[in-house]
PDB file of C-alpha atoms and ligand atoms in Angstrom:
ATOM      1  CA  UNK B   1       0.000   0.000   0.000  1.00 63.00           C
ATOM      2  CA  UNK B   2       1.330   3.409  -0.817  1.00 63.00           C
ATOM      3  CA  UNK B   3      -0.423   6.705  -0.625  1.00 74.00           C
ATOM      4  CA  UNK B   4       0.952  10.182  -0.473  1.00 91.00           C
ATOM      5  CA  UNK B   5      -0.978  12.360   1.875  1.00 97.00           C
ATOM      6  CA  UNK B   6      -0.934  15.871   0.469  1.00 97.00           C
ATOM      7  CA  UNK B   7       0.100  15.044  -3.119  1.00 96.00           C
ATOM      8  CA  UNK B   8      -3.188  16.666  -4.051  1.00 97.00           C
ATOM      9  CA  UNK B   9      -3.849  19.850  -2.059  1.00 97.00           C
ATOM     10  CA  UNK B  10      -6.954  21.995  -2.436  1.00 98.00           C
ATOM     11  CA  UNK B  11      -6.292  25.411  -0.935  1.00 98.00           C
ATOM     12  CA  UNK B  12      -9.220  27.614  -0.009  1.00 98.00           C
ATOM     13  CA  UNK B  13      -9.246  31.131   1.228  1.00 97.00           C
ATOM     14  CA  UNK B  14     -12.471  30.981   3.225  1.00 98.00           C
ATOM     15  CA  UNK B  15     -14.873  28.103   3.826  1.00 98.00           C
ATOM     16  CA  UNK B  16     -17.448  27.175   6.439  1.00 98.00           C
ATOM     17  CA  UNK B  17     -15.553  24.034   7.445  1.00 98.00           C
ATOM     18  CA  UNK B  18     -12.952  21.997   5.547  1.00 98.00           C
ATOM     19  CA  UNK B  19     -14.657  18.807   6.800  1.00 98.00           C
ATOM     20  CA  UNK B  20     -17.989  19.943   5.334  1.00 98.00           C
ATOM     21  CA  UNK B  21     -16.320  20.970   2.088  1.00 98.00           C
ATOM     22  CA  UNK B  22     -14.684  17.532   1.813  1.00 98.00           C
ATOM     23  CA  UNK B  23     -18.026  15.874   2.510  1.00 97.00           C
ATOM     24  CA  UNK B  24     -19.710  17.856  -0.259  1.00 97.00           C
ATOM     25  CA  UNK B  25     -16.961  17.118  -2.762  1.00 97.00           C
ATOM     26  CA  UNK B  26     -17.132  13.405  -2.014  1.00 97.00           C
ATOM     27  CA  UNK B  27     -20.807  13.399  -2.854  1.00 95.00           C
ATOM     28  CA  UNK B  28     -19.951  14.300  -6.443  1.00 93.00           C
ATOM     29  CA  UNK B  29     -16.720  12.423  -7.119  1.00 92.00           C
ATOM     30  CA  UNK B  30     -14.032  10.224  -5.640  1.00 92.00           C
ATOM     31  CA  UNK B  31     -11.035  12.367  -4.763  1.00 95.00           C
ATOM     32  CA  UNK B  32      -7.482  11.013  -4.779  1.00 96.00           C
ATOM     33  CA  UNK B  33      -6.557   9.087  -1.633  1.00 96.00           C
ATOM     34  CA  UNK B  34      -4.701  11.443   0.696  1.00 97.00           C
ATOM     35  CA  UNK B  35      -6.197  14.660  -0.738  1.00 98.00           C
ATOM     36  CA  UNK B  36      -5.800  17.588   1.652  1.00 98.00           C
ATOM     37  CA  UNK B  37      -8.255  20.465   1.826  1.00 98.00           C
ATOM     38  CA  UNK B  38      -6.820  23.441   3.645  1.00 98.00           C
ATOM     39  CA  UNK B  39      -8.417  26.789   4.451  1.00 98.00           C
ATOM     40  CA  UNK B  40      -6.895  30.041   5.624  1.00 97.00           C
ATOM     41  CA  UNK B  41     -10.142  30.879   7.346  1.00 97.00           C
ATOM     42  CA  UNK B  42     -13.092  28.756   8.529  1.00 98.00           C
ATOM     43  CA  UNK B  43     -16.364  30.526   9.225  1.00 97.00           C
ATOM     44  CA  UNK B  44     -17.781  27.695  11.311  1.00 97.00           C
ATOM     45  CA  UNK B  45     -15.016  25.197  11.985  1.00 98.00           C
ATOM     46  CA  UNK B  46     -16.442  22.115  13.644  1.00 98.00           C
ATOM     47  CA  UNK B  47     -15.118  20.678  16.879  1.00 96.00           C
ATOM     48  CA  UNK B  48     -16.122  17.564  18.752  1.00 93.00           C
ATOM     49  CA  UNK B  49     -19.510  17.299  20.440  1.00 89.00           C
ATOM     50  CA  UNK B  50     -21.011  20.109  18.397  1.00 91.00           C
ATOM     51  CA  UNK B  51     -18.451  22.662  19.563  1.00 93.00           C
ATOM     52  CA  UNK B  52     -16.948  25.295  17.298  1.00 96.00           C
ATOM     53  CA  UNK B  53     -13.264  25.222  16.398  1.00 98.00           C
ATOM     54  CA  UNK B  54     -11.942  28.764  16.582  1.00 97.00           C
ATOM     55  CA  UNK B  55      -8.701  29.643  14.873  1.00 97.00           C
ATOM     56  CA  UNK B  56      -7.267  33.044  13.939  1.00 97.00           C
ATOM     57  CA  UNK B  57      -7.065  33.544  10.180  1.00 97.00           C
ATOM     58  CA  UNK B  58      -3.644  32.857   8.666  1.00 95.00           C
ATOM     59  CA  UNK B  59      -1.947  31.959  11.957  1.00 98.00           C
ATOM     60  CA  UNK B  60      -2.737  28.262  12.283  1.00 98.00           C
ATOM     61  CA  UNK B  61      -3.451  25.089  10.340  1.00 98.00           C
ATOM     62  CA  UNK B  62      -7.036  24.045   9.652  1.00 98.00           C
ATOM     63  CA  UNK B  63      -7.321  21.222   7.143  1.00 98.00           C
ATOM     64  CA  UNK B  64      -8.960  17.911   6.305  1.00 98.00           C
ATOM     65  CA  UNK B  65      -7.420  14.774   4.817  1.00 98.00           C
ATOM     66  CA  UNK B  66      -9.503  12.399   2.720  1.00 98.00           C
ATOM     67  CA  UNK B  67      -8.623   8.723   3.164  1.00 98.00           C
ATOM     68  CA  UNK B  68     -10.167   5.429   2.088  1.00 97.00           C
ATOM     69  CA  UNK B  69      -9.279   3.094   4.960  1.00 95.00           C
ATOM     70  CA  UNK B  70     -11.261   0.120   3.653  1.00 92.00           C
ATOM     71  CA  UNK B  71      -8.852  -2.245   5.418  1.00 91.00           C
ATOM     72  CA  UNK B  72     -10.278  -1.218   8.810  1.00 91.00           C
ATOM     73  CA  UNK B  73     -13.533  -2.893   9.894  1.00 91.00           C
ATOM     74  CA  UNK B  74     -15.980  -0.230  11.127  1.00 93.00           C
ATOM     75  CA  UNK B  75     -15.909  -1.669  14.649  1.00 91.00           C
ATOM     76  CA  UNK B  76     -12.164  -0.922  14.738  1.00 89.00           C
ATOM     77  CA  UNK B  77     -12.452   2.675  13.571  1.00 92.00           C
ATOM     78  CA  UNK B  78     -10.904   3.958  16.773  1.00 94.00           C
ATOM     79  CA  UNK B  79      -7.554   2.621  15.502  1.00 93.00           C
ATOM     80  CA  UNK B  80      -7.637   5.256  12.807  1.00 96.00           C
ATOM     81  CA  UNK B  81      -8.039   7.851  15.503  1.00 96.00           C
ATOM     82  CA  UNK B  82      -5.040   6.364  17.325  1.00 96.00           C
ATOM     83  CA  UNK B  83      -2.875   6.426  14.197  1.00 97.00           C
ATOM     84  CA  UNK B  84      -3.720  10.045  13.365  1.00 98.00           C
ATOM     85  CA  UNK B  85      -3.237  11.267  16.944  1.00 98.00           C
ATOM     86  CA  UNK B  86       0.138   9.539  17.051  1.00 98.00           C
ATOM     87  CA  UNK B  87       1.179  11.130  13.755  1.00 98.00           C
ATOM     88  CA  UNK B  88       0.399  14.587  15.150  1.00 98.00           C
ATOM     89  CA  UNK B  89       2.227  13.802  18.404  1.00 98.00           C
ATOM     90  CA  UNK B  90       5.274  12.382  16.572  1.00 98.00           C
ATOM     91  CA  UNK B  91       5.596  15.603  14.602  1.00 98.00           C
ATOM     92  CA  UNK B  92       5.034  17.955  17.544  1.00 98.00           C
ATOM     93  CA  UNK B  93       7.635  16.106  19.613  1.00 98.00           C
ATOM     94  CA  UNK B  94      10.272  17.187  17.094  1.00 98.00           C
ATOM     95  CA  UNK B  95       9.610  20.786  18.179  1.00 98.00           C
ATOM     96  CA  UNK B  96       8.125  20.709  21.697  1.00 98.00           C
ATOM     97  CA  UNK B  97       8.419  18.730  24.964  1.00 97.00           C
ATOM     98  CA  UNK B  98       5.603  17.137  26.969  1.00 98.00           C
ATOM     99  CA  UNK B  99       3.257  16.470  24.056  1.00 98.00           C
ATOM    100  CA  UNK B 100       0.487  14.014  24.966  1.00 98.00           C
ATOM    101  CA  UNK B 101      -2.774  12.604  23.614  1.00 98.00           C
ATOM    102  CA  UNK B 102      -5.720  13.424  25.808  1.00 97.00           C
ATOM    103  CA  UNK B 103      -8.166  10.598  25.214  1.00 97.00           C
ATOM    104  CA  UNK B 104      -9.725  10.188  22.774  1.00 95.00           C
ATOM    105  CA  UNK B 105      -7.799  12.446  20.393  1.00 93.00           C
ATOM    106  CA  UNK B 106      -7.037  15.893  21.729  1.00 97.00           C
ATOM    107  CA  UNK B 107      -3.395  16.855  21.565  1.00 98.00           C
ATOM    108  CA  UNK B 108      -2.064  18.459  24.707  1.00 98.00           C
ATOM    109  CA  UNK B 109       1.170  20.094  25.778  1.00 98.00           C
ATOM    110  CA  UNK B 110       1.417  20.106  29.566  1.00 96.00           C
ATOM    111  CA  UNK B 111      -2.182  20.890  30.582  1.00 95.00           C
ATOM    112  CA  UNK B 112      -3.113  22.850  27.473  1.00 98.00           C
ATOM    113  CA  UNK B 113      -4.670  21.922  24.151  1.00 98.00           C
ATOM    114  CA  UNK B 114      -2.577  22.577  21.064  1.00 98.00           C
ATOM    115  CA  UNK B 115      -4.542  20.598  18.459  1.00 98.00           C
ATOM    116  CA  UNK B 116      -7.933  19.017  17.923  1.00 98.00           C
ATOM    117  CA  UNK B 117      -8.962  16.201  15.593  1.00 98.00           C
ATOM    118  CA  UNK B 118     -12.414  15.525  14.196  1.00 98.00           C
ATOM    119  CA  UNK B 119     -12.728  12.288  12.213  1.00 98.00           C
ATOM    120  CA  UNK B 120     -15.914  11.704  10.233  1.00 97.00           C
ATOM    121  CA  UNK B 121     -16.211   8.215   8.733  1.00 97.00           C
ATOM    122  CA  UNK B 122     -18.762   7.119   6.141  1.00 96.00           C
ATOM    123  CA  UNK B 123     -19.708   3.489   6.425  1.00 95.00           C
ATOM    124  CA  UNK B 124     -21.247   1.595   3.513  1.00 91.00           C
ATOM    125  CA  UNK B 125     -21.904  -2.153   3.440  1.00 88.00           C
ATOM    126  CA  UNK B 126     -19.881  -2.704   6.609  1.00 91.00           C
ATOM    127  CA  UNK B 127     -16.791  -0.935   5.249  1.00 90.00           C
ATOM    128  CA  UNK B 128     -15.355   2.501   5.957  1.00 94.00           C
ATOM    129  CA  UNK B 129     -15.901   3.879   2.468  1.00 93.00           C
ATOM    130  CA  UNK B 130     -14.201   7.179   3.217  1.00 97.00           C
ATOM    131  CA  UNK B 131     -12.820   9.057   6.149  1.00 98.00           C
ATOM    132  CA  UNK B 132     -12.496  12.795   6.584  1.00 98.00           C
ATOM    133  CA  UNK B 133      -9.766  13.614   9.053  1.00 98.00           C
ATOM    134  CA  UNK B 134     -10.140  17.206  10.226  1.00 98.00           C
ATOM    135  CA  UNK B 135      -7.184  18.692  12.068  1.00 98.00           C
ATOM    136  CA  UNK B 136      -6.844  22.072  13.725  1.00 98.00           C
ATOM    137  CA  UNK B 137      -3.316  22.830  14.958  1.00 98.00           C
ATOM    138  CA  UNK B 138      -2.461  26.082  16.709  1.00 98.00           C
ATOM    139  CA  UNK B 139       0.805  27.176  15.140  1.00 98.00           C
ATOM    140  CA  UNK B 140       1.568  30.904  15.503  1.00 98.00           C
ATOM    141  CA  UNK B 141      -1.431  32.206  17.440  1.00 98.00           C
ATOM    142  CA  UNK B 142      -0.338  33.704  20.733  1.00 98.00           C
ATOM    143  CA  UNK B 143      -3.511  35.444  21.905  1.00 97.00           C
ATOM    144  CA  UNK B 144      -6.714  33.424  22.272  1.00 98.00           C
ATOM    145  CA  UNK B 145     -10.298  34.411  23.116  1.00 96.00           C
ATOM    146  CA  UNK B 146     -10.855  34.298  26.872  1.00 96.00           C
ATOM    147  CA  UNK B 147     -13.706  31.785  26.663  1.00 95.00           C
ATOM    148  CA  UNK B 148     -11.456  29.022  25.283  1.00 95.00           C
ATOM    149  CA  UNK B 149     -10.638  26.836  28.278  1.00 91.00           C
ATOM    150  CA  UNK B 150      -6.930  26.083  27.932  1.00 96.00           C
ATOM    151  CA  UNK B 151      -5.445  26.772  24.504  1.00 98.00           C
ATOM    152  CA  UNK B 152      -1.797  26.906  23.543  1.00 98.00           C
ATOM    153  CA  UNK B 153       0.207  26.967  20.328  1.00 98.00           C
ATOM    154  CA  UNK B 154       3.538  25.864  18.895  1.00 98.00           C
ATOM    155  CA  UNK B 155       4.761  29.449  19.060  1.00 98.00           C
ATOM    156  CA  UNK B 156       3.861  29.813  22.735  1.00 98.00           C
ATOM    157  CA  UNK B 157       5.559  26.532  23.620  1.00 98.00           C
ATOM    158  CA  UNK B 158       8.656  26.726  21.412  1.00 98.00           C
ATOM    159  CA  UNK B 159       9.096  30.517  21.684  1.00 97.00           C
ATOM    160  CA  UNK B 160       9.582  30.933  17.949  1.00 98.00           C
ATOM    161  CA  UNK B 161       7.591  31.659  14.808  1.00 98.00           C
ATOM    162  CA  UNK B 162       6.882  28.764  12.404  1.00 98.00           C
ATOM    163  CA  UNK B 163       6.476  28.689   8.648  1.00 98.00           C
ATOM    164  CA  UNK B 164       2.976  27.288   8.269  1.00 98.00           C
ATOM    165  CA  UNK B 165       3.619  25.546   4.943  1.00 97.00           C
ATOM    166  CA  UNK B 166       6.691  23.756   6.285  1.00 97.00           C
ATOM    167  CA  UNK B 167       4.740  22.658   9.364  1.00 98.00           C
ATOM    168  CA  UNK B 168       2.017  21.231   7.124  1.00 98.00           C
ATOM    169  CA  UNK B 169       4.463  19.315   4.919  1.00 97.00           C
ATOM    170  CA  UNK B 170       6.273  17.721   7.832  1.00 97.00           C
ATOM    171  CA  UNK B 171       3.102  17.016   9.758  1.00 98.00           C
ATOM    172  CA  UNK B 172       1.627  15.180   6.770  1.00 98.00           C
ATOM    173  CA  UNK B 173       4.661  12.899   6.471  1.00 97.00           C
ATOM    174  CA  UNK B 174       4.404  11.934  10.151  1.00 97.00           C
ATOM    175  CA  UNK B 175       0.683  11.255   9.764  1.00 98.00           C
ATOM    176  CA  UNK B 176       1.297   9.179   6.660  1.00 97.00           C
ATOM    177  CA  UNK B 177       3.919   7.068   8.477  1.00 96.00           C
ATOM    178  CA  UNK B 178       1.455   6.178  11.218  1.00 96.00           C
ATOM    179  CA  UNK B 179      -1.323   5.502   8.720  1.00 96.00           C
ATOM    180  CA  UNK B 180       0.937   3.129   6.794  1.00 95.00           C
ATOM    181  CA  UNK B 181       1.954   1.496  10.058  1.00 94.00           C
ATOM    182  CA  UNK B 182      -1.727   0.863  10.746  1.00 94.00           C
ATOM    183  CA  UNK B 183      -2.251  -0.527   7.245  1.00 92.00           C
ATOM    184  CA  UNK B 184       0.808  -2.777   7.282  1.00 89.00           C
ATOM    185  CA  UNK B 185       1.599  -3.772  10.877  1.00 79.00           C
ATOM    186  CA  UNK B 186      -1.959  -3.362  12.137  1.00 76.00           C
ATOM    187  CA  UNK B 187      -2.704  -2.345  15.653  1.00 74.00           C
ATOM    188  CA  UNK B 188      -0.246  -3.836  18.139  1.00 74.00           C
ATOM    189  CA  UNK B 189       2.595  -1.296  17.857  1.00 80.00           C
ATOM    190  CA  UNK B 190       0.102   1.560  17.662  1.00 91.00           C
ATOM    191  CA  UNK B 191      -1.617   0.449  20.852  1.00 91.00           C
ATOM    192  CA  UNK B 192       1.587   0.476  22.855  1.00 92.00           C
ATOM    193  CA  UNK B 193       2.604   3.876  21.498  1.00 95.00           C
ATOM    194  CA  UNK B 194      -0.859   5.325  22.069  1.00 96.00           C
ATOM    195  CA  UNK B 195      -0.790   4.308  25.735  1.00 96.00           C
ATOM    196  CA  UNK B 196       2.748   5.512  26.294  1.00 96.00           C
ATOM    197  CA  UNK B 197       1.785   8.947  24.924  1.00 98.00           C
ATOM    198  CA  UNK B 198      -1.490   9.193  26.802  1.00 98.00           C
ATOM    199  CA  UNK B 199      -2.113  12.211  29.027  1.00 97.00           C
ATOM    200  CA  UNK B 200      -2.642  11.111  32.662  1.00 96.00           C
ATOM    201  CA  UNK B 201      -1.930   7.446  31.910  1.00 97.00           C
ATOM    202  CA  UNK B 202      -1.472   5.409  35.076  1.00 96.00           C
ATOM    203  CA  UNK B 203      -1.712   8.349  37.498  1.00 96.00           C
ATOM    204  CA  UNK B 204      -4.508   8.952  39.977  1.00 97.00           C
ATOM    205  CA  UNK B 205      -6.482  12.039  38.925  1.00 97.00           C
ATOM    206  CA  UNK B 206     -10.008  13.413  39.262  1.00 97.00           C
ATOM    207  CA  UNK B 207     -12.794  12.432  36.857  1.00 97.00           C
ATOM    208  CA  UNK B 208     -16.505  13.166  36.719  1.00 96.00           C
ATOM    209  CA  UNK B 209     -19.178  10.714  35.602  1.00 96.00           C
ATOM    210  CA  UNK B 210     -22.880  10.351  36.472  1.00 93.00           C
ATOM    211  CA  UNK B 211     -22.690  13.678  38.357  1.00 94.00           C
ATOM    212  CA  UNK B 212     -20.082  12.270  40.688  1.00 94.00           C
ATOM    213  CA  UNK B 213     -16.465  13.262  41.060  1.00 96.00           C
ATOM    214  CA  UNK B 214     -13.976  10.498  41.857  1.00 96.00           C
ATOM    215  CA  UNK B 215     -10.294   9.663  41.840  1.00 97.00           C
ATOM    216  CA  UNK B 216      -9.080   7.020  39.435  1.00 98.00           C
ATOM    217  CA  UNK B 217      -6.312   6.232  36.997  1.00 98.00           C
ATOM    218  CA  UNK B 218      -6.394   5.363  33.316  1.00 98.00           C
ATOM    219  CA  UNK B 219      -5.109   1.832  32.824  1.00 97.00           C
ATOM    220  CA  UNK B 220      -6.222   0.959  29.302  1.00 95.00           C
ATOM    221  CA  UNK B 221      -8.304   1.861  26.250  1.00 94.00           C
ATOM    222  CA  UNK B 222     -10.659  -0.822  24.963  1.00 90.00           C
ATOM    223  CA  UNK B 223     -10.608  -1.849  21.290  1.00 83.00           C
ATOM    224  CA  UNK B 224     -13.697   0.232  20.585  1.00 85.00           C
ATOM    225  CA  UNK B 225     -12.060   3.243  22.213  1.00 92.00           C
ATOM    226  CA  UNK B 226     -13.666   3.169  25.661  1.00 95.00           C
ATOM    227  CA  UNK B 227     -11.585   4.563  28.517  1.00 97.00           C
ATOM    228  CA  UNK B 228     -10.737   2.029  31.249  1.00 97.00           C
ATOM    229  CA  UNK B 229     -10.244   3.406  34.766  1.00 98.00           C
ATOM    230  CA  UNK B 230      -9.414   1.798  38.084  1.00 98.00           C
ATOM    231  CA  UNK B 231     -10.315   3.538  41.355  1.00 96.00           C
ATOM    232  CA  UNK B 232      -8.490   3.527  44.704  1.00 94.00           C
ATOM    233  CA  UNK B 233     -10.388   0.339  45.714  1.00 95.00           C
ATOM    234  CA  UNK B 234      -9.102  -1.492  42.649  1.00 97.00           C
ATOM    235  CA  UNK B 235     -12.513  -1.431  40.914  1.00 97.00           C
ATOM    236  CA  UNK B 236     -12.498  -1.181  37.125  1.00 97.00           C
ATOM    237  CA  UNK B 237     -14.992   0.799  35.032  1.00 96.00           C
ATOM    238  CA  UNK B 238     -15.081   1.833  31.377  1.00 97.00           C
ATOM    239  CA  UNK B 239     -16.559   4.904  29.729  1.00 97.00           C
ATOM    240  CA  UNK B 240     -17.563   6.248  26.393  1.00 94.00           C
ATOM    241  CA  UNK B 241     -16.444   9.743  25.375  1.00 92.00           C
ATOM    242  CA  UNK B 242     -19.762  11.342  26.313  1.00 90.00           C
ATOM    243  CA  UNK B 243     -19.997   9.574  29.676  1.00 95.00           C
ATOM    244  CA  UNK B 244     -16.972  11.039  31.445  1.00 96.00           C
ATOM    245  CA  UNK B 245     -15.029  14.246  31.797  1.00 94.00           C
ATOM    246  CA  UNK B 246     -11.557  15.002  33.066  1.00 95.00           C
ATOM    247  CA  UNK B 247     -11.548  17.322  36.101  1.00 95.00           C
ATOM    248  CA  UNK B 248      -8.707  19.719  35.383  1.00 83.00           C
TER     249      UNK B 248
HETATM  250  C1  BTN D   1     -11.924  19.294  18.546  1.00 67.09           C
HETATM  251  O1  BTN D   1     -13.003  19.664  18.988  1.00 67.09           O
HETATM  252  O2  BTN D   1     -10.957  19.171  19.276  1.00 67.09           O
HETATM  253  C2  BTN D   1     -11.785  18.951  17.070  1.00 67.09           C
HETATM  254  C3  BTN D   1     -11.403  20.141  16.285  1.00 67.09           C
HETATM  255  C4  BTN D   1     -11.206  19.869  14.812  1.00 67.09           C
HETATM  256  C5  BTN D   1     -11.008  21.145  14.033  1.00 67.09           C
HETATM  257  C6  BTN D   1     -10.639  20.920  12.595  1.00 67.09           C
HETATM  258  S1  BTN D   1     -10.148  22.400  11.798  1.00 67.09           S
HETATM  259  C7  BTN D   1     -10.176  21.611  10.254  1.00 67.09           C
HETATM  260  C8  BTN D   1     -11.347  20.659  10.247  1.00 67.09           C
HETATM  261  N1  BTN D   1     -12.538  21.306   9.756  1.00 67.09           N
HETATM  262  C9  BTN D   1     -13.449  21.459  10.721  1.00 67.09           C
HETATM  263  O3  BTN D   1     -14.548  22.021  10.574  1.00 67.09           O
HETATM  264  N2  BTN D   1     -13.011  20.920  11.862  1.00 67.09           N
HETATM  265  C10 BTN D   1     -11.712  20.321  11.705  1.00 67.09           C
END
């Protein structure tokens, strides 16, 4: 298997959301595997759980990658999320320390979010027929709106300005390496790397679920992506993304 993520790049000045744009294009034709749609400005960038993704025009990366991961059964789609998160982390580690994946696929540096990933898969006849991988990476933005909970950027962490095009090129090669690793070696090496890069892995911290706050530590991620915690009494429990929140 060989694909080149970013061989075909569609550059847009302004768009509502690169994920939506990709979705619309795919309704009309099949785009080359690895096509990247990048926008300088998104008018309503989509985040997880119906949130907006806010990014200052021209300072950051907001793009979507189109992939056809038909080798992944739909029930294993979380592995795609693992591979992409690891690609982003691998790249950021070349520039910044303390980069981690906050389950399921936020990218954190220390206790602050530097990148977000929104993966939208289309499933037809029990196959992932296409996947739109939306990535927002804060590159040169150094002032953020006050209502954003805990943002940071490459510039704030590395104390230097980055060339956005060079960041994109390198980032895409790291993502491609992890995607090929998933396609060729399958999941075992990715699982180990995902856990070893996981924010708060194996440390007791506060979580909130069912309106209750409790102390527990992350010990595993199930195949379908559920978070596995163990509390101070040694009791295990697992949670879906919408069922639990991290108390910061
Ligand atoms: C998150 O909530 O953390 C996910 C954010 C994903 C944002 C990116 S920006 C490019 C792509 N297009 C979108 O509308 N969203 C994703």
